[in-house]
Amino acid sequence: MSAIYFLIETLFNLFLMVVLLRFWMQWAQVDFYNPVSQAVVKATSFAVNPLRKVIPGFAGMDIASLVLAFIVASAKVSVLMLIFGGYWDAAKAAIDGLLTLLGEAFTLVFWILVIRALLSWVVQGYNPAAAVFEQLTEPLLRPVRKVIPPLGGLDLSIMVVVLGMMFLQHLVMDFMR
């Protein structure tokens, strides 16, 4: 049964991360003509576009993608609850769905920052994937660079943002207990 649990959790989490990535890409105003951006849009359009007809954007944010992310997170919790718990509780599914959404958002930001750091060591010149990671993370890193500028070619801003994000994640989880 743990293999089935792993499979369900992984499939839901992967789709949830792609939906969150779409929201983040629009918020960060990433180039949507980039092949990586196009892949994310194509992977989520079947679910986001119908929601957009009902849920408009607000202040430049794609609220339909955020609502879809919450629906996916709550559906994940509901499916796991039904299969492994034998019951379904709507309130618990909604609350745990919100916590799942927050947890996956922190995880996504962490991995995007790590991948950007790794790509900065390897990629020379222009690379479409590296460009997307740079556009996604720059709004998070720019304020830190104003306080801690790069030291002799060593940019500590990614490490500072990762540590701050991990602190926030622990703070949120402590608050929820």
Coordinates of N, CA and C in Angstrom, one line a residue:
M1 N 0.8 -1.2 0.0 CA 0.0 0.0 0.0 C 0.8 1.3 0.0
S2 N 2.1 1.2 0.5 CA 2.9 2.4 0.5 C 3.3 2.8 -0.9
A3 N 3.4 1.8 -1.8 CA 3.7 2.2 -3.2 C 2.6 3.0 -3.8
I4 N 1.4 2.6 -3.5 CA 0.2 3.3 -4.1 C 0.1 4.7 -3.5
Y5 N 0.4 4.8 -2.2 CA 0.4 6.1 -1.5 C 1.4 7.0 -2.2
F6 N 2.6 6.4 -2.4 CA 3.7 7.2 -3.0 C 3.3 7.7 -4.4
L7 N 2.7 6.8 -5.2 CA 2.4 7.1 -6.6 C 1.3 8.2 -6.6
I8 N 0.3 8.1 -5.8 CA -0.8 9.1 -5.7 C -0.2 10.5 -5.3
E9 N 0.6 10.4 -4.2 CA 1.1 11.7 -3.7 C 2.1 12.3 -4.7
T10 N 2.9 11.5 -5.4 CA 3.8 12.1 -6.3 C 3.1 12.7 -7.5
L11 N 2.1 12.0 -8.1 CA 1.4 12.5 -9.2 C 0.7 13.9 -8.9
F12 N 0.0 13.9 -7.8 CA -0.7 15.1 -7.4 C 0.4 16.2 -7.1
N13 N 1.5 15.9 -6.4 CA 2.5 17.0 -6.1 C 3.1 17.5 -7.4
L14 N 3.4 16.7 -8.3 CA 4.0 17.2 -9.6 C 3.1 18.1 -10.3
F15 N 1.8 17.7 -10.4 CA 0.9 18.6 -11.1 C 0.7 19.9 -10.3
L16 N 0.6 19.8 -9.0 CA 0.5 21.0 -8.1 C 1.6 21.9 -8.3
M17 N 2.9 21.4 -8.4 CA 4.0 22.2 -8.6 C 4.0 22.9 -10.0
V18 N 3.5 22.2 -11.0 CA 3.4 22.9 -12.3 C 2.4 24.0 -12.3
V19 N 1.3 23.8 -11.6 CA 0.3 24.9 -11.5 C 0.8 26.0 -10.7
L20 N 1.5 25.8 -9.6 CA 2.1 26.8 -8.8 C 3.2 27.5 -9.6
L21 N 3.9 26.8 -10.4 CA 4.9 27.4 -11.3 C 4.3 28.4 -12.3
R22 N 3.1 28.0 -12.8 CA 2.4 28.9 -13.7 C 2.0 30.2 -13.0
F23 N 1.5 30.1 -11.8 CA 1.1 31.2 -11.0 C 2.4 32.1 -10.8
W24 N 3.5 31.5 -10.4 CA 4.7 32.2 -10.1 C 5.2 32.9 -11.4
M25 N 5.2 32.2 -12.5 CA 5.7 32.7 -13.8 C 4.9 34.0 -14.1
Q26 N 3.6 34.0 -13.9 CA 2.8 35.2 -14.3 C 3.1 36.3 -13.3
W27 N 3.3 36.0 -12.0 CA 3.6 37.0 -11.0 C 4.9 37.7 -11.3
A28 N 5.9 36.8 -11.7 CA 7.3 37.3 -11.9 C 7.5 37.9 -13.4
Q29 N 6.4 37.8 -14.2 CA 6.4 38.3 -15.5 C 7.5 37.7 -16.4
V30 N 7.5 36.4 -16.3 CA 8.5 35.6 -17.1 C 8.1 35.6 -18.5
D31 N 9.0 35.6 -19.4 CA 8.8 35.6 -20.9 C 8.0 34.3 -21.2
F32 N 6.7 34.5 -21.6 CA 5.9 33.4 -21.9 C 6.1 32.8 -23.3
Y33 N 7.0 33.4 -24.1 CA 7.4 32.8 -25.4 C 8.6 31.9 -25.3
N34 N 9.1 31.8 -24.1 CA 10.2 30.9 -23.8 C 9.7 29.4 -23.9
P35 N 10.4 28.5 -24.4 CA 9.9 27.1 -24.5 C 9.6 26.5 -23.2
V36 N 10.3 26.8 -22.2 CA 10.0 26.2 -20.8 C 8.6 26.8 -20.3
S37 N 8.4 28.1 -20.5 CA 7.2 28.7 -20.2 C 6.0 28.1 -20.9
Q38 N 6.2 27.9 -22.2 CA 5.2 27.3 -23.1 C 4.8 25.9 -22.6
A39 N 5.8 25.1 -22.2 CA 5.5 23.8 -21.7 C 4.6 23.8 -20.4
V40 N 4.9 24.8 -19.5 CA 4.1 24.9 -18.3 C 2.7 25.4 -18.7
V41 N 2.6 26.3 -19.6 CA 1.3 26.8 -20.0 C 0.5 25.7 -20.6
K42 N 1.1 24.9 -21.5 CA 0.4 23.8 -22.2 C 0.0 22.7 -21.2
A43 N 0.8 22.5 -20.2 CA 0.5 21.4 -19.3 C -0.7 21.8 -18.3
T44 N -1.0 23.0 -18.2 CA -2.0 23.5 -17.2 C -3.2 24.1 -17.9
S45 N -3.1 24.4 -19.1 CA -4.2 25.2 -19.8 C -5.6 24.5 -19.7
F46 N -5.6 23.1 -19.9 CA -6.8 22.4 -19.9 C -7.6 22.6 -18.6
A47 N -7.0 22.9 -17.5 CA -7.6 23.2 -16.2 C -7.8 24.6 -15.9
V48 N -6.8 25.4 -16.2 CA -6.8 26.9 -15.9 C -7.8 27.7 -16.7
N49 N -7.8 27.4 -18.0 CA -8.6 28.2 -18.9 C -10.1 28.2 -18.6
P50 N -10.7 27.0 -18.3 CA -12.1 27.0 -17.8 C -12.3 27.8 -16.6
L51 N -11.4 27.8 -15.6 CA -11.5 28.5 -14.4 C -11.4 30.0 -14.6
R52 N -10.6 30.4 -15.6 CA -10.5 31.8 -15.9 C -11.7 32.5 -16.4
K53 N -12.6 31.7 -17.0 CA -13.9 32.2 -17.4 C -14.8 32.6 -16.2
V54 N -14.5 32.0 -15.1 CA -15.3 32.2 -13.9 C -14.6 33.1 -12.9
I55 N -13.3 32.9 -12.8 CA -12.5 33.6 -11.8 C -11.5 34.6 -12.5
P56 N -11.7 35.9 -12.4 CA -10.9 36.9 -13.1 C -9.5 37.0 -12.3
G57 N -8.6 37.6 -13.0 CA -7.3 37.9 -12.3 C -7.5 39.1 -11.5
F58 N -6.6 39.4 -10.6 CA -6.6 40.5 -9.7 C -5.2 41.1 -9.5
A59 N -5.1 42.3 -9.7 CA -3.8 43.0 -9.5 C -2.6 42.3 -10.2
G60 N -2.9 41.9 -11.4 CA -1.8 41.2 -12.1 C -1.5 39.8 -11.7
M61 N -2.3 39.3 -10.8 CA -2.1 37.9 -10.4 C -3.1 37.0 -11.0
D62 N -2.7 35.8 -11.4 CA -3.6 34.8 -12.0 C -4.3 34.0 -10.9
I63 N -5.4 34.5 -10.4 CA -6.1 33.9 -9.3 C -6.7 32.5 -9.7
A64 N -7.0 32.3 -11.0 CA -7.5 31.0 -11.4 C -6.5 29.9 -11.2
S65 N -5.2 30.2 -11.4 CA -4.2 29.2 -11.2 C -4.0 28.9 -9.7
L66 N -4.2 30.0 -8.9 CA -4.1 29.8 -7.4 C -5.2 28.9 -6.9
V67 N -6.4 29.2 -7.4 CA -7.6 28.4 -7.1 C -7.4 27.0 -7.5
L68 N -6.9 26.8 -8.7 CA -6.7 25.4 -9.2 C -5.7 24.7 -8.3
A69 N -4.6 25.4 -7.9 CA -3.6 24.8 -7.0 C -4.3 24.3 -5.7
F70 N -5.2 25.2 -5.2 CA -5.9 24.8 -3.9 C -6.8 23.6 -4.2
I71 N -7.5 23.5 -5.3 CA -8.3 22.4 -5.7 C -7.5 21.1 -5.8
V72 N -6.4 21.2 -6.5 CA -5.5 20.0 -6.6 C -5.0 19.5 -5.3
A73 N -4.5 20.5 -4.4 CA -4.0 20.1 -3.1 C -5.1 19.5 -2.3
S74 N -6.3 20.0 -2.3 CA -7.5 19.4 -1.5 C -7.9 18.1 -2.1
A75 N -7.8 18.0 -3.4 CA -8.2 16.7 -4.1 C -7.2 15.6 -3.7
K76 N -5.9 16.0 -3.6 CA -4.9 15.0 -3.1 C -5.2 14.5 -1.7
V77 N -5.5 15.5 -0.9 CA -5.8 15.1 0.5 C -7.0 14.2 0.6
S78 N -8.0 14.6 -0.2 CA -9.3 13.8 -0.2 C -9.1 12.4 -0.7
V79 N -8.3 12.3 -1.8 CA -8.1 10.9 -2.4 C -7.4 10.1 -1.4
L80 N -6.3 10.6 -0.8 CA -5.6 9.9 0.2 C -6.4 9.5 1.5
M81 N -7.3 10.5 1.8 CA -8.2 10.3 3.0 C -9.2 9.1 2.7
L82 N -9.7 9.1 1.5 CA -10.7 8.1 1.1 C -10.0 6.7 1.0
I83 N -8.9 6.7 0.3 CA -8.3 5.4 0.1 C -7.6 4.8 1.4
F84 N -7.0 5.6 2.1 CA -6.2 5.1 3.3 C -6.9 5.3 4.6
G85 N -7.8 6.2 4.7 CA -8.5 6.5 5.9 C -9.9 5.9 5.9
G86 N -10.5 5.7 4.8 CA -11.8 5.1 4.7 C -12.9 6.1 5.0
Y87 N -12.6 7.4 5.0 CA -13.6 8.4 5.3 C -13.2 9.7 4.5
W88 N -14.1 10.7 4.5 CA -13.8 11.9 3.9 C -14.4 13.0 4.8
D89 N -13.6 14.0 5.1 CA -14.1 15.1 5.9 C -13.7 16.4 5.1
A90 N -14.7 17.1 4.7 CA -14.5 18.3 3.8 C -13.7 19.4 4.5
A91 N -14.0 19.7 5.7 CA -13.2 20.7 6.4 C -11.7 20.3 6.6
K92 N -11.5 19.1 6.9 CA -10.1 18.6 7.1 C -9.4 18.6 5.7
A93 N -10.1 18.2 4.7 CA -9.5 18.2 3.3 C -9.2 19.6 2.9
A94 N -10.0 20.6 3.2 CA -9.7 22.0 2.9 C -8.5 22.5 3.7
I95 N -8.5 22.3 4.9 CA -7.4 22.8 5.8 C -6.1 22.1 5.4
D96 N -6.1 20.8 5.3 CA -4.9 20.1 4.9 C -4.5 20.4 3.5
G97 N -5.5 20.7 2.7 CA -5.1 21.1 1.3 C -4.4 22.4 1.3
L98 N -4.8 23.4 2.1 CA -4.1 24.6 2.2 C -2.7 24.5 2.8
L99 N -2.6 23.6 3.8 CA -1.2 23.3 4.3 C -0.3 22.6 3.3
T100 N -0.9 21.7 2.5 CA -0.2 21.1 1.4 C 0.2 22.1 0.4
L101 N -0.7 23.0 0.0 CA -0.3 24.0 -0.9 C 0.8 24.9 -0.5
L102 N 0.8 25.3 0.8 CA 1.9 26.1 1.4 C 3.2 25.3 1.3
G103 N 3.2 24.0 1.8 CA 4.3 23.2 1.8 C 5.0 23.0 0.4
E104 N 4.1 22.8 -0.6 CA 4.6 22.6 -1.9 C 5.1 23.9 -2.5
A105 N 4.5 25.0 -2.1 CA 5.1 26.3 -2.6 C 6.5 26.5 -2.1
F106 N 6.7 26.2 -0.8 CA 8.0 26.4 -0.2 C 9.0 25.4 -0.9
T107 N 8.6 24.2 -1.1 CA 9.4 23.2 -1.8 C 9.8 23.7 -3.2
L108 N 8.8 24.2 -3.9 CA 9.0 24.6 -5.3 C 10.1 25.8 -5.3
V109 N 9.9 26.8 -4.5 CA 10.8 27.9 -4.4 C 12.2 27.4 -4.1
F110 N 12.3 26.5 -3.1 CA 13.6 26.0 -2.7 C 14.3 25.3 -3.9
W111 N 13.6 24.4 -4.6 CA 14.2 23.7 -5.7 C 14.6 24.6 -6.9
I112 N 13.7 25.6 -7.2 CA 14.0 26.6 -8.3 C 15.3 27.4 -7.9
L113 N 15.4 27.8 -6.7 CA 16.6 28.5 -6.3 C 17.9 27.6 -6.4
V114 N 17.8 26.3 -5.9 CA 18.9 25.4 -6.0 C 19.3 25.2 -7.5
I115 N 18.3 24.9 -8.3 CA 18.6 24.7 -9.8 C 19.2 25.9 -10.4
R116 N 18.7 27.1 -10.0 CA 19.3 28.3 -10.6 C 20.8 28.5 -10.2
A117 N 21.1 28.2 -8.9 CA 22.5 28.2 -8.4 C 23.3 27.2 -9.2
L118 N 22.8 26.0 -9.4 CA 23.6 25.0 -10.1 C 23.8 25.4 -11.6
L119 N 22.8 25.9 -12.2 CA 22.9 26.3 -13.6 C 23.8 27.5 -13.8
S120 N 24.0 28.4 -12.8 CA 24.9 29.5 -12.9 C 26.3 29.0 -12.9
W121 N 26.6 27.8 -12.4 CA 28.0 27.3 -12.5 C 28.2 26.6 -13.8
V122 N 27.2 26.1 -14.4 CA 27.4 25.2 -15.6 C 27.1 26.0 -16.9
V123 N 26.1 26.7 -17.0 CA 25.6 27.3 -18.3 C 26.5 28.5 -18.6
Q124 N 26.9 28.5 -19.9 CA 27.7 29.6 -20.4 C 26.8 30.2 -21.6
G125 N 26.6 31.5 -21.6 CA 25.8 32.1 -22.6 C 24.3 32.0 -22.3
Y126 N 23.5 32.2 -23.3 CA 22.1 32.1 -23.2 C 21.6 30.7 -23.2
N127 N 20.7 30.4 -22.3 CA 20.0 29.1 -22.2 C 18.5 29.4 -21.9
P128 N 17.5 28.9 -22.6 CA 16.1 29.2 -22.3 C 15.7 28.8 -20.9
A129 N 16.2 27.6 -20.4 CA 15.8 27.2 -19.1 C 16.4 28.0 -18.0
A130 N 17.7 28.4 -18.2 CA 18.4 29.2 -17.2 C 17.7 30.6 -17.2
A131 N 17.3 31.1 -18.3 CA 16.6 32.4 -18.4 C 15.3 32.4 -17.6
V132 N 14.6 31.3 -17.7 CA 13.3 31.2 -16.9 C 13.6 31.2 -15.4
F133 N 14.6 30.4 -15.0 CA 15.0 30.3 -13.6 C 15.4 31.7 -13.1
E134 N 16.2 32.4 -13.9 CA 16.7 33.7 -13.5 C 15.5 34.7 -13.4
Q135 N 14.6 34.7 -14.3 CA 13.4 35.6 -14.2 C 12.5 35.2 -13.1
L136 N 12.4 33.9 -12.7 CA 11.6 33.5 -11.6 C 12.2 34.0 -10.3
T137 N 13.5 33.9 -10.1 CA 14.1 34.1 -8.8 C 14.6 35.5 -8.6
E138 N 14.7 36.3 -9.7 CA 15.3 37.6 -9.5 C 14.4 38.5 -8.6
P139 N 13.1 38.5 -8.7 CA 12.3 39.3 -7.7 C 12.5 38.9 -6.3
L140 N 12.9 37.7 -6.0 CA 13.2 37.3 -4.6 C 14.6 37.7 -4.2
L141 N 15.6 37.7 -5.1 CA 17.0 37.9 -4.8 C 17.4 39.4 -4.9
R142 N 16.7 40.2 -5.7 CA 17.1 41.6 -5.8 C 17.1 42.3 -4.5
P143 N 16.0 42.2 -3.7 CA 16.0 43.0 -2.4 C 17.2 42.5 -1.5
V144 N 17.6 41.3 -1.5 CA 18.7 40.8 -0.7 C 20.0 41.4 -1.2
R145 N 20.2 41.5 -2.5 CA 21.4 42.0 -3.1 C 21.6 43.5 -2.7
K146 N 20.5 44.2 -2.5 CA 20.6 45.6 -2.1 C 21.3 45.7 -0.7
V147 N 21.0 44.7 0.1 CA 21.6 44.7 1.5 C 22.9 44.0 1.5
I148 N 23.1 42.9 0.8 CA 24.3 42.1 0.8 C 24.7 42.0 -0.7
P149 N 25.6 42.9 -1.1 CA 26.0 42.8 -2.5 C 27.0 41.6 -2.7
P150 N 27.1 41.2 -4.0 CA 28.0 40.1 -4.3 C 29.4 40.4 -3.8
L151 N 30.1 39.4 -3.2 CA 31.4 39.6 -2.6 C 32.4 39.0 -3.5
G152 N 33.1 39.7 -4.3 CA 34.2 39.2 -5.2 C 33.7 38.1 -6.1
G153 N 32.5 38.3 -6.7 CA 32.0 37.3 -7.6 C 31.1 36.2 -6.9
L154 N 31.1 36.2 -5.6 CA 30.3 35.3 -4.9 C 29.0 35.9 -4.4
D155 N 27.9 35.4 -5.0 CA 26.6 35.9 -4.7 C 25.9 35.1 -3.6
L156 N 25.8 35.7 -2.4 CA 25.2 35.0 -1.2 C 23.7 35.2 -1.2
S157 N 23.1 35.9 -2.1 CA 21.7 36.2 -2.0 C 20.9 34.9 -2.0
I158 N 21.2 33.9 -2.9 CA 20.5 32.7 -2.9 C 20.5 32.0 -1.6
M159 N 21.6 31.9 -0.9 CA 21.7 31.3 0.3 C 20.9 32.0 1.4
V160 N 20.9 33.3 1.4 CA 20.1 34.1 2.3 C 18.7 33.9 2.1
V161 N 18.2 33.9 0.9 CA 16.8 33.6 0.6 C 16.4 32.2 1.0
V162 N 17.2 31.2 0.7 CA 16.9 29.8 1.1 C 16.8 29.7 2.6
L163 N 17.7 30.3 3.3 CA 17.7 30.2 4.8 C 16.4 30.9 5.3
G164 N 16.1 32.1 4.8 CA 14.9 32.8 5.2 C 13.7 32.1 4.9
M165 N 13.7 31.4 3.7 CA 12.5 30.6 3.4 C 12.3 29.4 4.3
M166 N 13.4 28.8 4.6 CA 13.3 27.6 5.5 C 12.9 28.0 6.9
F167 N 13.3 29.2 7.3 CA 12.9 29.7 8.6 C 11.4 30.0 8.6
L168 N 10.9 30.6 7.5 CA 9.5 30.9 7.4 C 8.7 29.6 7.3
Q169 N 9.2 28.6 6.6 CA 8.5 27.3 6.6 C 8.4 26.6 7.9
H170 N 9.4 26.7 8.7 CA 9.4 26.1 10.1 C 8.5 27.0 11.0
L171 N 8.5 28.3 10.8 CA 7.6 29.1 11.5 C 6.1 28.9 11.3
V172 N 5.8 28.7 10.0 CA 4.4 28.4 9.6 C 4.0 27.0 10.2
M173 N 4.9 26.0 10.0 CA 4.5 24.7 10.5 C 4.4 24.7 12.1
D174 N 5.3 25.5 12.8 CA 5.1 25.6 14.2 C 3.8 26.2 14.6
F175 N 3.4 27.2 13.8 CA 2.2 28.0 14.1 C 1.0 27.1 13.9
M176 N 1.1 26.1 12.9 CA -0.1 25.3 12.6 C -0.2 24.1 13.6
R177 N 0.8 23.9 14.4 CA 0.7 22.7 15.3 C -0.1 23.0 16.5

